[in-house]
Short mmCIF file of C-alpha atoms and ligand atoms in Angstrom, two decimals:
data_model
loop_
_atom_site.label_atom_id
_atom_site.label_comp_id
_atom_site.label_asym_id
_atom_site.label_seq_id
_atom_site.Cartn_x
_atom_site.Cartn_y
_atom_site.Cartn_z
CA MET A 1 11.79 26.48 235.09
CA LYS A 2 12.32 29.95 236.55
CA ALA A 3 13.12 33.24 234.81
CA LYS A 4 13.87 36.62 236.33
CA LEU A 5 13.66 39.88 234.42
CA ILE A 6 14.98 43.15 235.83
CA ALA A 7 14.25 46.48 234.15
CA ASN A 8 14.49 50.07 235.31
CA ASN A 9 12.58 53.04 233.93
CA ALA A 10 15.81 55.05 233.66
CA PHE A 11 17.42 52.55 231.28
CA THR A 12 15.79 52.40 227.90
CA ILE A 13 16.64 51.05 224.45
CA GLY A 14 14.64 53.75 222.71
CA LYS A 15 11.32 55.09 221.52
CA ILE A 16 9.34 52.69 219.39
CA ASP A 17 8.65 54.17 215.97
CA PRO A 18 5.04 53.18 215.18
CA ARG A 19 6.19 52.34 211.64
CA ILE A 20 7.78 49.21 213.12
CA TYR A 21 4.23 47.82 212.68
CA GLY A 22 4.25 48.55 208.97
CA SER A 23 3.10 46.04 206.37
CA PHE A 24 3.44 45.43 202.67
CA LEU A 25 1.02 44.96 199.80
CA GLU A 26 2.41 43.99 196.42
CA HIS A 27 0.67 43.72 193.07
CA MET A 28 0.96 39.96 193.02
CA GLY A 29 -1.19 36.91 193.52
CA ARG A 30 -4.51 37.77 195.16
CA ALA A 31 -3.19 40.60 197.34
CA VAL A 32 -4.96 43.33 195.36
CA TYR A 33 -7.46 41.55 193.10
CA SER A 34 -9.88 39.46 195.22
CA GLY A 35 -7.86 40.57 198.24
CA ILE A 36 -8.42 44.22 199.11
CA TYR A 37 -10.32 44.87 195.86
CA GLU A 38 -13.26 42.85 194.59
CA PRO A 39 -16.03 44.79 192.90
CA GLY A 40 -19.18 42.74 193.17
CA HIS A 41 -18.31 41.35 196.58
CA GLU A 42 -21.19 41.86 198.98
CA THR A 43 -19.03 44.14 201.18
CA ALA A 44 -17.50 46.13 198.28
CA ASP A 45 -17.65 49.91 198.63
CA ALA A 46 -18.47 52.24 195.73
CA LYS A 47 -14.88 51.93 194.45
CA GLY A 48 -14.82 48.12 194.62
CA PHE A 49 -12.77 47.71 197.79
CA ARG A 50 -13.90 45.08 200.29
CA GLU A 51 -15.09 46.60 203.57
CA ASP A 52 -14.60 43.30 205.43
CA VAL A 53 -10.91 43.29 204.50
CA LYS A 54 -10.50 46.97 205.28
CA ALA A 55 -11.96 46.32 208.74
CA LEU A 56 -9.39 43.58 209.40
CA VAL A 57 -6.55 45.81 208.19
CA LYS A 58 -7.75 48.48 210.63
CA GLU A 59 -7.93 45.90 213.39
CA LEU A 60 -4.30 45.06 212.68
CA ASN A 61 -3.52 48.74 213.27
CA THR A 62 -0.74 48.94 210.70
CA PRO A 63 0.32 52.58 210.20
CA LEU A 64 2.38 52.16 207.02
CA ILE A 65 1.93 50.00 203.91
CA ARG A 66 4.79 49.45 201.47
CA TYR A 67 3.58 49.42 197.85
CA PRO A 68 3.51 48.33 194.96
CA GLY A 69 6.40 45.83 195.35
CA GLY A 70 8.49 43.82 195.89
CA ASN A 71 9.84 42.18 192.79
CA PHE A 72 6.85 43.57 190.88
CA VAL A 73 8.07 47.15 191.15
CA SER A 74 11.27 46.45 189.20
CA GLY A 75 9.28 46.06 185.97
CA TYR A 76 6.40 48.41 186.78
CA ASN A 77 5.61 51.62 184.98
CA TRP A 78 3.64 53.67 187.53
CA GLU A 79 1.98 55.65 184.72
CA ASP A 80 0.11 52.45 183.74
CA GLY A 81 -1.90 52.89 186.94
CA ILE A 82 -3.18 56.47 186.46
CA GLY A 83 -5.92 57.98 184.29
CA ALA A 84 -9.17 56.42 183.10
CA VAL A 85 -9.27 52.79 184.23
CA GLU A 86 -10.72 51.57 180.91
CA CYS A 87 -7.70 52.99 179.06
CA ARG A 88 -5.07 51.36 181.25
CA PRO A 89 -2.88 48.70 179.62
CA LYS A 90 -2.77 45.05 180.59
CA ARG A 91 0.86 44.08 181.05
CA LEU A 92 2.93 40.96 181.57
CA ASP A 93 4.31 41.00 185.07
CA LEU A 94 7.64 39.27 184.53
CA ALA A 95 8.44 39.07 188.23
CA TRP A 96 5.58 36.69 189.02
CA LYS A 97 4.74 35.51 185.48
CA THR A 98 1.21 36.84 185.67
CA VAL A 99 -0.93 39.44 183.90
CA GLU A 100 -1.46 42.81 185.61
CA THR A 101 -4.66 44.61 184.58
CA ASN A 102 -3.78 47.92 186.29
CA GLU A 103 -7.38 48.31 187.42
CA VAL A 104 -5.97 49.42 190.76
CA GLY A 105 -3.26 52.05 190.54
CA LEU A 106 -1.83 54.98 192.44
CA HIS A 107 -5.00 56.95 193.22
CA GLU A 108 -7.07 53.91 194.09
CA PHE A 109 -4.43 52.46 196.40
CA ILE A 110 -3.61 55.70 198.19
CA GLY A 111 -7.33 56.35 198.72
CA TRP A 112 -7.81 52.84 200.11
CA ALA A 113 -4.78 53.12 202.42
CA ARG A 114 -6.13 56.36 203.85
CA GLU A 115 -9.43 54.69 204.61
CA ALA A 116 -7.48 51.91 206.31
CA ASP A 117 -5.71 54.59 208.44
CA ALA A 118 -2.29 53.90 206.92
CA GLU A 119 0.39 55.94 205.18
CA VAL A 120 1.91 54.63 201.96
CA ASN A 121 5.60 53.73 201.73
CA MET A 122 6.10 54.00 197.97
CA ALA A 123 8.76 52.03 196.11
CA VAL A 124 10.18 53.34 192.83
CA ASN A 125 11.36 51.14 189.97
CA LEU A 126 15.15 51.02 189.79
CA GLY A 127 15.16 47.80 187.74
CA THR A 128 13.92 48.91 184.32
CA GLY A 129 13.36 52.46 185.60
CA GLY A 130 15.69 55.20 186.71
CA VAL A 131 16.10 58.82 187.78
CA GLU A 132 13.51 60.15 185.33
CA GLU A 133 10.58 57.94 186.42
CA ALA A 134 11.43 58.44 190.09
CA ARG A 135 11.59 62.22 189.70
CA ASN A 136 8.25 62.22 187.90
CA ILE A 137 6.35 60.15 190.43
CA VAL A 138 7.54 62.34 193.33
CA GLU A 139 6.40 65.42 191.42
CA TYR A 140 3.09 63.73 190.61
CA CYS A 141 2.45 62.71 194.20
CA ASN A 142 3.93 65.54 196.24
CA HIS A 143 4.16 68.79 194.25
CA PRO A 144 1.23 71.13 194.97
CA GLY A 145 0.48 72.13 191.36
CA GLY A 146 1.34 74.31 188.37
CA THR A 147 3.62 71.76 186.66
CA TYR A 148 2.99 68.99 184.14
CA TRP A 149 2.97 66.06 186.60
CA SER A 150 1.25 67.81 189.50
CA ASP A 151 -1.45 69.17 187.20
CA LEU A 152 -1.93 65.71 185.72
CA ARG A 153 -2.59 64.44 189.26
CA LYS A 154 -5.18 67.18 189.66
CA SER A 155 -6.83 66.36 186.38
CA ASN A 156 -6.97 62.75 187.56
CA GLY A 157 -9.02 63.85 190.53
CA ALA A 158 -6.59 64.63 193.39
CA GLN A 159 -6.42 68.37 193.98
CA SER A 160 -4.19 68.12 197.04
CA PRO A 161 -0.79 66.45 196.93
CA PHE A 162 -0.60 62.94 198.35
CA LYS A 163 2.37 63.93 200.53
CA ILE A 164 4.02 60.52 200.43
CA LYS A 165 6.80 60.73 203.01
CA THR A 166 8.72 57.45 202.78
CA TRP A 167 10.14 56.09 199.51
CA CYS A 168 12.09 52.92 198.70
CA LEU A 169 14.84 53.19 196.11
CA GLY A 170 14.01 49.96 194.27
CA ASN A 171 13.70 46.45 195.64
CA GLU A 172 16.22 43.64 196.25
CA MET A 173 18.55 44.93 193.57
CA ASP A 174 21.24 42.41 194.62
CA GLY A 175 19.05 39.43 193.68
CA HIS A 176 19.68 37.56 190.39
CA TRP A 177 15.87 37.11 190.15
CA GLN A 178 15.28 40.83 190.17
CA ILE A 179 14.35 42.50 186.88
CA GLY A 180 17.32 44.77 186.17
CA SER A 181 19.46 43.50 189.06
CA LYS A 182 22.71 45.32 189.61
CA THR A 183 26.12 45.12 191.21
CA ALA A 184 26.54 47.10 194.42
CA GLU A 185 28.56 49.72 192.52
CA GLU A 186 25.94 50.08 189.79
CA TYR A 187 23.06 50.23 192.26
CA GLY A 188 24.88 52.50 194.72
CA ARG A 189 25.55 55.12 192.04
CA LEU A 190 22.01 54.92 190.63
CA ALA A 191 20.41 55.05 194.08
CA ALA A 192 22.50 58.08 195.09
CA GLU A 193 21.61 60.02 191.93
CA THR A 194 17.95 59.02 192.14
CA ALA A 195 17.78 60.02 195.80
CA LYS A 196 19.42 63.36 195.06
CA VAL A 197 16.94 64.19 192.32
CA MET A 198 13.87 62.96 194.25
CA ARG A 199 14.92 65.24 197.10
CA MET A 200 15.34 68.16 194.70
CA VAL A 201 11.63 67.75 193.94
CA ASP A 202 10.64 67.29 197.59
CA PRO A 203 13.29 67.85 200.27
CA ASP A 204 11.00 66.50 203.00
CA ILE A 205 10.85 62.90 201.83
CA GLU A 206 12.65 60.02 203.57
CA LEU A 207 14.54 57.46 201.51
CA VAL A 208 15.34 53.78 201.94
CA ALA A 209 18.28 52.25 200.06
CA CYS A 210 18.22 48.54 199.24
CA GLY A 211 20.30 46.37 201.48
CA SER A 212 20.78 42.68 200.80
CA SER A 213 17.81 40.44 200.05
CA GLY A 214 18.87 38.35 202.99
CA MET A 215 21.84 37.63 205.20
CA GLY A 216 22.53 34.46 203.17
CA MET A 217 23.29 36.39 199.98
CA PRO A 218 26.90 35.86 198.83
CA THR A 219 27.41 39.63 198.61
CA PHE A 220 25.92 40.33 202.08
CA ALA A 221 27.84 42.94 204.07
CA SER A 222 30.01 44.11 201.18
CA TRP A 223 26.78 45.03 199.34
CA GLU A 224 25.64 47.22 202.24
CA ALA A 225 29.08 48.80 202.64
CA THR A 226 29.41 49.67 198.94
CA VAL A 227 25.84 50.93 198.61
CA LEU A 228 26.27 53.11 201.68
CA GLU A 229 29.62 54.43 200.43
CA HIS A 230 27.65 55.93 197.55
CA THR A 231 24.39 56.82 199.25
CA TYR A 232 25.21 57.60 202.88
CA GLU A 233 24.49 61.32 202.77
CA HIS A 234 21.43 60.86 200.51
CA VAL A 235 19.39 58.24 202.36
CA ASP A 236 17.83 57.77 205.79
CA TYR A 237 17.52 53.98 205.98
CA ILE A 238 18.93 50.80 204.53
CA SER A 239 16.57 47.87 204.02
CA LEU A 240 16.73 44.34 205.41
CA HIS A 241 14.64 41.43 204.12
CA SER A 242 14.30 38.03 205.74
CA TYR A 243 11.87 35.13 205.56
CA TYR A 244 11.86 32.15 207.90
CA GLY A 245 10.51 28.60 207.64
CA ASN A 246 10.38 25.26 209.41
CA GLN A 247 11.32 23.19 206.36
CA LYS A 248 13.17 20.67 208.53
CA ASN A 249 10.31 20.34 211.00
CA ASP A 250 12.68 21.05 213.88
CA LEU A 251 10.64 23.06 216.38
CA SER A 252 13.36 24.16 218.82
CA ASN A 253 15.52 25.32 215.91
CA TYR A 254 12.58 27.04 214.22
CA LEU A 255 11.64 29.01 217.33
CA ALA A 256 15.27 30.14 217.66
CA MET A 257 15.29 31.82 214.24
CA SER A 258 14.64 35.21 215.81
CA VAL A 259 18.22 34.95 217.09
CA GLY A 260 19.24 35.01 213.42
CA MET A 261 17.08 38.10 212.87
CA ASP A 262 18.82 39.80 215.80
CA ARG A 263 22.25 38.98 214.32
CA PHE A 264 21.18 40.36 210.95
CA ILE A 265 20.04 43.62 212.55
CA LYS A 266 23.21 43.96 214.63
CA SER A 267 25.37 43.24 211.56
CA VAL A 268 23.67 45.84 209.35
CA THR A 269 23.81 48.37 212.20
CA ALA A 270 27.57 47.78 212.45
CA ILE A 271 28.00 48.31 208.69
CA CYS A 272 26.03 51.58 208.81
CA ASP A 273 28.20 52.81 211.67
CA TYR A 274 31.40 51.69 209.94
CA ILE A 275 30.53 53.85 206.93
CA LYS A 276 29.54 56.68 209.27
CA ALA A 277 32.99 56.49 210.89
CA LYS A 278 34.73 56.24 207.53
CA LYS A 279 32.95 59.33 206.28
CA ARG A 280 33.37 61.20 209.60
CA SER A 281 29.63 61.83 209.28
CA ASN A 282 27.38 63.27 211.95
CA LYS A 283 24.41 61.51 210.42
CA THR A 284 23.10 58.10 211.48
CA VAL A 285 21.52 55.82 208.89
CA ASN A 286 18.84 53.63 210.46
CA LEU A 287 17.26 50.33 209.44
CA ALA A 288 14.05 49.57 207.53
CA PHE A 289 13.30 45.86 207.93
CA ASP A 290 10.79 46.29 205.15
CA GLU A 291 10.15 42.61 204.40
CA TRP A 292 9.97 40.07 207.20
CA ASN A 293 7.74 37.07 207.77
CA ILE A 294 7.41 33.30 207.58
CA TRP A 295 7.34 31.93 204.04
CA TYR A 296 7.63 28.27 203.13
CA HIS A 297 4.27 26.50 203.29
CA SER A 298 3.31 27.47 199.74
CA ASN A 299 6.65 26.85 198.01
CA GLU A 300 5.86 23.43 196.58
CA LYS A 301 2.41 24.36 195.32
CA ASP A 302 3.74 27.54 193.70
CA SER A 303 6.38 25.62 191.76
CA LYS A 304 3.50 24.08 189.73
CA ASN A 305 1.69 27.30 188.77
CA GLU A 306 0.66 27.94 185.18
CA PRO A 307 2.13 31.26 183.92
CA TRP A 308 0.26 34.34 182.72
CA GLN A 309 -2.87 34.06 184.84
CA GLN A 310 -4.59 37.13 186.30
CA ALA A 311 -4.34 37.23 190.11
CA PRO A 312 -3.65 33.53 190.67
CA PRO A 313 -3.47 32.21 194.23
CA ILE A 314 0.29 32.28 194.89
CA LEU A 315 2.33 32.43 198.10
CA GLU A 316 -0.82 31.54 200.06
CA ASP A 317 0.85 30.18 203.18
CA ILE A 318 -1.58 28.92 205.78
CA TYR A 319 -0.01 29.62 209.15
CA ASN A 320 -0.18 27.47 212.25
CA PHE A 321 0.45 27.74 215.98
CA GLU A 322 4.25 27.28 215.77
CA ASP A 323 4.33 30.06 213.14
CA ALA A 324 2.44 32.35 215.54
CA LEU A 325 5.05 31.61 218.22
CA LEU A 326 7.96 32.40 215.92
CA LEU A 327 6.20 35.52 214.66
CA GLY A 328 5.93 36.62 218.30
CA CYS A 329 9.68 36.07 218.78
CA LEU A 330 10.40 38.09 215.62
CA LEU A 331 8.20 40.98 216.82
CA ILE A 332 9.97 40.99 220.18
CA THR A 333 13.32 41.07 218.37
CA LEU A 334 12.25 44.11 216.34
CA LEU A 335 11.09 45.83 219.53
CA LYS A 336 14.39 45.10 221.27
CA ASN A 337 16.19 46.79 218.38
CA CYS A 338 13.92 49.82 218.20
CA ASP A 339 16.87 52.18 218.64
CA ARG A 340 17.91 51.36 215.05
CA VAL A 341 14.94 49.65 213.39
CA LYS A 342 12.58 52.52 212.64
CA ILE A 343 10.51 50.86 209.93
CA ALA A 344 9.52 47.21 209.63
CA CYS A 345 6.97 45.74 207.24
CA ILE A 346 5.41 42.36 207.75
CA ALA A 347 5.37 40.88 204.26
CA GLN A 348 2.70 40.82 203.25
CA LEU A 349 -0.78 42.00 204.32
CA VAL A 350 -3.55 40.17 202.42
CA ASN A 351 -3.55 36.65 200.87
CA VAL A 352 0.14 36.64 199.91
CA ILE A 353 2.11 35.28 202.93
CA ALA A 354 -0.33 37.31 204.96
CA PRO A 355 -2.10 37.58 208.32
CA ILE A 356 -5.39 38.27 206.48
CA MET A 357 -6.93 35.81 204.01
CA THR A 358 -9.94 36.15 201.77
CA GLU A 359 -12.20 33.88 199.84
CA PRO A 360 -13.28 35.32 196.49
CA GLY A 361 -16.95 36.13 196.93
CA GLY A 362 -16.76 34.89 200.52
CA ALA A 363 -15.30 35.53 203.94
CA ALA A 364 -12.20 37.35 205.13
CA TRP A 365 -10.42 35.73 208.09
CA ARG A 366 -7.54 36.02 210.51
CA GLN A 367 -4.56 33.65 210.31
CA ALA A 368 -2.79 32.43 213.46
CA THR A 369 -0.06 35.05 212.91
CA PHE A 370 -2.63 37.86 212.85
CA TYR A 371 -2.94 37.89 216.62
CA PRO A 372 0.59 38.44 217.95
CA PHE A 373 1.02 41.18 215.34
CA MET A 374 -2.29 42.81 216.25
CA GLN A 375 -1.56 42.74 219.98
CA ALA A 376 1.96 44.13 219.57
CA SER A 377 0.76 46.80 217.20
CA HIS A 378 -1.93 47.97 219.63
CA TYR A 379 -0.05 47.68 222.91
CA GLY A 380 3.65 47.66 221.99
CA ARG A 381 3.79 51.43 221.85
CA GLY A 382 6.04 53.80 223.78
CA THR A 383 9.57 53.00 224.90
CA THR A 384 11.40 49.67 225.02
CA LEU A 385 13.06 49.18 228.40
CA ARG A 386 16.54 47.72 228.59
CA HIS A 387 16.38 44.54 230.64
CA ILE A 388 18.43 41.67 231.89
CA LEU A 389 16.92 38.23 231.88
CA ASP A 390 18.15 35.29 233.87
CA VAL A 391 16.72 32.18 232.20
CA PRO A 392 18.01 28.72 231.17
CA THR A 393 19.16 28.33 227.57
CA TYR A 394 19.38 25.54 224.99
CA ASP A 395 21.44 24.66 221.94
CA CYS A 396 19.89 23.61 218.62
CA ALA A 397 21.02 22.89 215.07
CA ASP A 398 21.75 26.48 214.04
CA PHE A 399 22.03 28.43 217.32
CA LYS A 400 23.69 28.14 220.71
CA ASP A 401 22.58 29.55 224.09
CA VAL A 402 19.03 30.28 223.00
CA PRO A 403 17.02 31.58 225.97
CA PHE A 404 13.92 29.51 226.65
CA VAL A 405 12.04 32.78 227.04
CA GLU A 406 12.02 35.56 224.45
CA THR A 407 10.65 38.69 226.06
CA VAL A 408 10.49 42.47 226.02
CA ALA A 409 9.19 45.07 228.48
CA ILE A 410 7.67 48.27 227.13
CA HIS A 411 6.69 51.46 228.92
CA ASN A 412 3.71 53.13 227.29
CA GLU A 413 3.98 56.57 228.88
CA ASP A 414 0.74 57.87 227.35
CA ALA A 415 -1.34 55.00 228.70
CA ASN A 416 0.54 54.60 232.01
CA GLU A 417 1.18 50.98 231.19
CA VAL A 418 4.07 48.58 231.28
CA VAL A 419 3.51 45.78 228.80
CA ILE A 420 5.37 42.50 228.66
CA PHE A 421 5.35 40.29 225.58
CA ALA A 422 6.88 36.86 226.11
CA VAL A 423 7.24 33.57 224.26
CA ASN A 424 8.05 30.39 226.15
CA ARG A 425 10.03 28.29 223.64
CA SER A 426 10.01 25.19 225.81
CA ALA A 427 7.66 22.43 224.66
CA ASP A 428 7.87 20.65 228.02
CA GLU A 429 8.08 23.13 230.88
CA SER A 430 6.19 26.13 232.19
CA VAL A 431 8.28 29.13 233.16
CA ASP A 432 7.70 31.00 236.42
CA LEU A 433 8.59 34.52 235.35
CA THR A 434 9.29 37.24 237.91
CA ALA A 435 9.71 40.78 236.65
CA GLU A 436 11.26 43.43 238.88
CA LEU A 437 10.30 46.71 237.27
CA GLN A 438 12.42 49.25 239.12
CA GLY A 439 11.26 52.84 239.13
CA PHE A 440 7.64 51.91 238.50
CA LYS A 441 4.78 51.50 240.92
CA ILE A 442 2.83 48.63 239.43
CA ALA A 443 -0.74 49.01 240.61
CA GLY A 444 -2.18 45.91 239.00
CA ILE A 445 -2.81 43.83 235.93
CA ILE A 446 -4.97 45.41 233.25
CA GLU A 447 -5.08 42.36 231.05
CA SER A 448 -3.20 39.12 230.63
CA THR A 449 -3.68 36.94 227.53
CA GLU A 450 -2.00 33.87 226.09
CA ILE A 451 -2.01 31.75 222.97
CA CYS A 452 -1.12 28.21 224.02
CA GLY A 453 -2.23 24.62 224.31
CA HIS A 454 -2.55 23.86 220.60
CA ASP A 455 -0.96 21.22 218.47
CA VAL A 456 1.96 23.06 216.83
CA LYS A 457 0.50 22.36 213.38
CA GLN A 458 -2.97 23.72 214.29
CA ALA A 459 -3.97 26.41 211.80
CA ASN A 460 -6.93 28.77 211.49
CA ALA A 461 -9.38 28.56 208.59
CA LYS A 462 -12.18 30.67 207.15
CA ASP A 463 -14.80 29.15 209.41
CA SER A 464 -12.79 28.52 212.57
CA CYS A 465 -9.98 30.45 214.24
CA PRO A 466 -8.86 28.40 217.26
CA VAL A 467 -5.35 29.90 217.35
CA ALA A 468 -6.21 33.19 219.03
CA PRO A 469 -5.45 34.85 222.37
CA GLY A 470 -7.51 34.01 225.39
CA ALA A 471 -7.71 35.80 228.73
CA THR A 472 -5.81 34.16 231.58
CA ASP A 473 -5.34 34.83 235.29
CA ASN A 474 -1.79 33.50 235.45
CA ALA A 475 -0.23 36.91 236.17
CA THR A 476 -0.27 38.68 239.54
CA VAL A 477 1.50 41.60 241.15
CA ILE A 478 3.21 40.66 244.42
CA ASP A 479 5.04 43.40 246.38
CA GLY A 480 5.20 45.51 243.25
CA ASN A 481 6.79 42.74 241.15
CA LEU A 482 5.10 40.80 238.39
CA SER A 483 4.79 37.10 238.83
CA ALA A 484 3.53 35.13 235.83
CA VAL A 485 3.36 31.57 234.62
CA LEU A 486 4.26 31.17 230.95
CA LYS A 487 2.83 27.87 229.78
CA PRO A 488 4.90 25.57 227.54
CA LEU A 489 4.90 26.88 223.95
CA SER A 490 3.00 30.08 224.60
CA TRP A 491 2.74 33.67 223.37
CA ASN A 492 1.85 35.97 226.27
CA MET A 493 0.86 39.59 226.63
CA ILE A 494 0.68 41.10 230.13
CA ARG A 495 -0.45 44.72 230.48
CA MET A 496 0.08 46.42 233.84
CA ILE A 497 -1.08 49.78 235.12
CA CYS A 498 1.84 51.79 236.45
CA VAL A 499 3.03 55.14 237.71
CA LEU A 500 6.62 56.23 237.98
CA GLY A 501 7.80 55.91 241.57
O1 AHR B 601 7.19 39.23 199.46
C1 AHR B 601 7.41 38.41 198.36
C2 AHR B 601 8.70 38.75 197.63
O2 AHR B 601 9.79 38.46 198.45
C3 AHR B 601 8.92 40.18 197.25
O3 AHR B 601 8.31 40.52 196.06
C4 AHR B 601 10.40 40.27 197.13
O4 AHR B 601 10.89 41.55 197.41
C5 AHR B 601 10.92 39.21 198.06
O5 AHR B 601 11.85 38.39 197.44
#
């Protein structure tokens, strides 16, 4: 099969916000306890955080971590996580039917995130909480001093404000499972008032309103429209959440699910712009895809969990090769929508539907999905080029005209690189890809890697990680154009050295 891509340096989709490589760490399962934090582990630092896990988080190069939930945040009192650890209360976490010890709280997490080179994207509780708690936590985190909450932060050991920039106004408030779920009217009013007051405390913060918990929600679209009617002038982003799975074991349909992600993004963009038009506003509300991933492997096991355990192993999906391919398609889709998607958080980061897994008292290891994310996060920086792609398509159960190749071309101006990420969705045929990159002088290939050749169900494990990128020589530059062979079912990254010309 042949594919031809044409791009031109003058035609761009937009600058890639690095926060598109954000992630998410919720107080649930083993994400915190025996995930990032395990005093007594042989790699634990003085505060009890695992250095081996921190090193993998750094390798992933995620610049932003959403915290502390998720469903958890809708019943969480952030004050439970400050002050002397031995005085902190143990609480029932109703969202996940577990017991939260609060050993790790605000100071510990922010300190850890800094060491992992990431900013924190803090969510406030708009389930059982409201304006008051949200106002207080912004004052605690961001006010320099001389007031009750800012001085309490100081007395708890942080002289300088944490300067948390990005804040989520609750989580999935449309979902019947959410503690304190609300109608769009109820949430829209509360979110607008909360946003207003949080900004009175710190005008520099950025705010994310809750969109739908997924495109399949019965209130999808009208939820976004109503929430934005109330919040448009108070918020910067609206959230999108979506999880994907191959429950039907239908590979061609599974690999096409990024087409659904694209539709979701385009739909929410249209709703934002409809409200903008209605309000005759000069402001543009952008998108925070602050929960996205593959989630289905663990569903059956989790339905049998005993309630009220501390840090039980839940949502521990073990990812395989086909998951890595879909994850690559999803990343490419986010990159192709970088004009409107400014924040995206792979959900989650450690142990819970995560690229990084840990064994209590043992190793930390990289899942199959770790690698496409890590490569995109390191090399998918700069500007996404607009392109046209001539490639055969296929139809499957849920989608029509799905291109056999999902791809994106990125110009990294700082590194003088053009980078191509591409997934070949065909299980049978290689694709001969030619890329005409107009306006660039392509001097050569810096690096070409692929993940391919595995059984689609091949997964990584603590002692062996076969699903990982390998160097390949299947890309060449001929007369200034890229020529590459994309093997059947493959994730590819091709980095080229370029100058404008
Ligand atoms: O990421 C797991 C859960 O998925 C989150 O807590 C919730 O927001 C979503 O439903």
